[in-house]
Amino acid sequence: MKGRILAVITCILLLTTGTPAQSKVAIKGGKIVTVSGEVIENGMILIEGSMIAKIGKDITIPDGTKVFDYPDKMIYPGLISPVSSLGLSGIAMIRQVNDTTEPGKFNPEVSSFSAFYSWSNLIPNARDFGITTVMAVPSGGRISGKGVLASMNGWTPEDMFIRKEAALIVRFPGSTRSRGGSRDKKKKDDSSKEIKELREFFNKAHKYHLRREKYAAAEYNGKYEAMRAVWKNKLPVIISVVKSKDIKKAIQMAKDFSLNAILQNIYEGESVTKEIKESGYPVILDSMYQTNREWEDGCDKVFRLPAALHKAGIKFAFSQSRSATAFDLPIQASRAVAYGLPRDAAVRGLTLWPAQILGLKGYGALEEGYTADIIVTDGCILETSTRVLALFIQGKPVTGKSYFTKEYLRAKEKISGELK
Amino acid sequence: MKKTIIMIFVVTLFTMAFPQDFLLKNATVYTFDKGILKDTDILIRYGKISRIARDIPSAPGMKEIDLTGHSVIPGIIDSHNHIGLAGGINEFSENITPEVSMANAINSDDVAIFYCLTGGVTMTHTMHGSANPIGGENIVIKLKWGRPAEELWEKRATRTIKFALGENPKMANSPTAFPSTRAGISYSIQKSFIDAKEYRKKWNRYRNSLRSTKKKDRSKLVPPGRDFRMEALLEILDKKMVVRCHSYRAEESLELIRLSHELGFKIAAFEHIHQAYRIADELAKEKIGISIFIDSWNYKNEAAEFTPYGLELLHEKGVEISLNSDTSEIMRRLYMEAGKMRRYAGMDDLEALKTITLNPAKMLGVDGFTGSIEEGKEADLAIFDGHPLSGMSKCMLTMIEGVIYYDRAKDKFAGPPRKEVKK
């Protein structure tokens, strides 16, 4: 009888508190890089559920808290890769395992979440190097489709999704890339025609949106319907653009259609920082592993860009779109430091800024109320020698071994087949 | 008057023949025999490293460079790329083409040479492509940007020949052509060397019969036709050329090792070899080096099984490791790739640095005069404004044989500004 009463009482208690008591985890570290605030020496992070409950130097640990202690180690927020093909593409050369690119020019209705492969080998691999959040995006055409924001931990795709439709990807028509400085005069630059076409599509989509707002019974159009989120929900529009004159045109278009725009790539951005700053649009950089396109660019043009943007007060994020080497993101960012970008700005460009640019609140920094995506390293995250020793995603320690680690262990023990 | 003219002539000749002497002051110098030396000077005379010590006194005519806060490393050697060539990296027309040589296609105007210099690279192993099971002869070039082609070719290096296994030679052909399988590739290589041995026998028979025939009858003997392909193959069998073999998978590499024993050629290194970690013991036993990308993978099927942590196994077993760019943009950040050796293989700074300097130098047989900072070696140096294995540093100056070929302070652009060509 007594037992039954107890059971009833606990049931009531559980019901009143909503869910069972949240799991508590504490992480101690030698140096906590909060990103949004000061660096905390010998500090601690207290996690409740998936969130950071407290962070600081003197925190009393509640009973039943699991403590992870990393003396002399560094703690960072998880890295965010804002333009990636993780989960969408496998071996680069094989079409069968690539789901990034559709033929055709305007594909706003194509959403990458519907092809996201949560069991990809490449996901734990990237995670092992500190990447905890990615935006997997489609490519190709003028409007490639919509990208999905995903956390790097989970079983099914649904487990991983943070936001299923996180941005519209637009590849702005530009004068064709010319490498090594060849300038073919016969090949006329016909980008203006293409820009007109793109603007027309936006125009029609916008008109469609207004019509549907007014008359629910207005005729349905799949492509235009997919565009409505741009105005209805202020869906971010990532506009990839290379040349300086095209950057200006892209900004103009974004203003004309009052888009929540993010400029991407902007290889020639250095000469139009004023215009970008005035537009208020943030930037997602392309890979720092690019070759020069013109002689006159100078051999370090691509590495100088982040520092130039920083100086102009433009918010930017680093990116690395290749899925297999997604883990190289922080090393790429380190290159900008060699050419004048302060170290802390480089770290921000890997964490807080991509989160803010993508409108991902509560990510990219170690602060109370932020999602507990945390990585533990044995050195500066930008250093080529640094290893990620442990990571926590949404407050939970990640234990799954990556393909790289499994493969290493198999070769070490010379085990054919799976490990014990 | 005459005397002074002669004097001026002699002095000009002297200054033309020998480069400027340099005194590099207060640098952090990465040596392999004496470790990392702080606040150290390097004296460079007649294009060679003449002295490494603290507080070397300056002398007239010597150019002093203060390198406080900078590090000096040996000029980086890219152990596998295809730069400085006037097109035609692959001899596609046939499968077995050891008679062709990259030495006949040097293009000293290739802007990639300059890009290499901006990353501290002073020497590259410029190779034939991977379309053929047996490709052409490779060359080693020093990146003397702006000098004529013949000055770039480093003839003191060991002669190497390119072999290739796996997907590339399989796919270079139309699907109906031979070889289209790894087995076919193995057979192509085997058959070529058997043919070469037969060719040698033919010539030996002819030479023997020359000896046993009376002088007046000798003109009646018909010599066998000369075949440059066979002669190149014989040079490989005579170890005048060593094999540098493009391979990805473990089993095809083991198969080539087997063939090397059967036929008698020497494999100096496997190129790319993503699955080397599976055969670390075999590679160590055979003393075969590897020339690899550090962590670029999964770009094609045979590159999809790989782990960079395998480098730890290879390093432990004593396999000589060198890094390469294969001509991509990697060539100007090889120092960063070497830096990752510390992360993946647990190497220290100097061991990691060797993978882009001394190790490739040894594999190419140029370690007698370059590949490390030692007194008496040629002044092939790269100067960085910080730690030379960190992405947060950059190359400031690149020097070959005591001549500055890249100076970041002066060379703002990738090359001379282009002029519009009028028609």
Short mmCIF file of C-alpha atoms in Angstrom, two decimals, chain B residues 4-18:
data_model
loop_
_atom_site.label_atom_id
_atom_site.label_comp_id
_atom_site.label_asym_id
_atom_site.label_seq_id
_atom_site.Cartn_x
_atom_site.Cartn_y
_atom_site.Cartn_z
CA THR B 4 91.35 49.35 -65.37
CA ILE B 5 89.18 48.10 -68.23
CA ILE B 6 90.43 44.59 -67.65
CA MET B 7 89.88 45.03 -63.92
CA ILE B 8 86.29 46.20 -64.48
CA PHE B 9 85.77 43.28 -66.85
CA VAL B 10 87.09 40.77 -64.31
CA VAL B 11 85.02 42.25 -61.49
CA THR B 12 81.86 42.20 -63.61
CA LEU B 13 82.52 38.61 -64.57
CA PHE B 14 83.00 37.72 -60.93
CA THR B 15 79.81 39.41 -59.80
CA MET B 16 77.91 37.80 -62.64
CA ALA B 17 79.14 34.34 -61.77
CA PHE B 18 78.44 34.59 -58.07
#
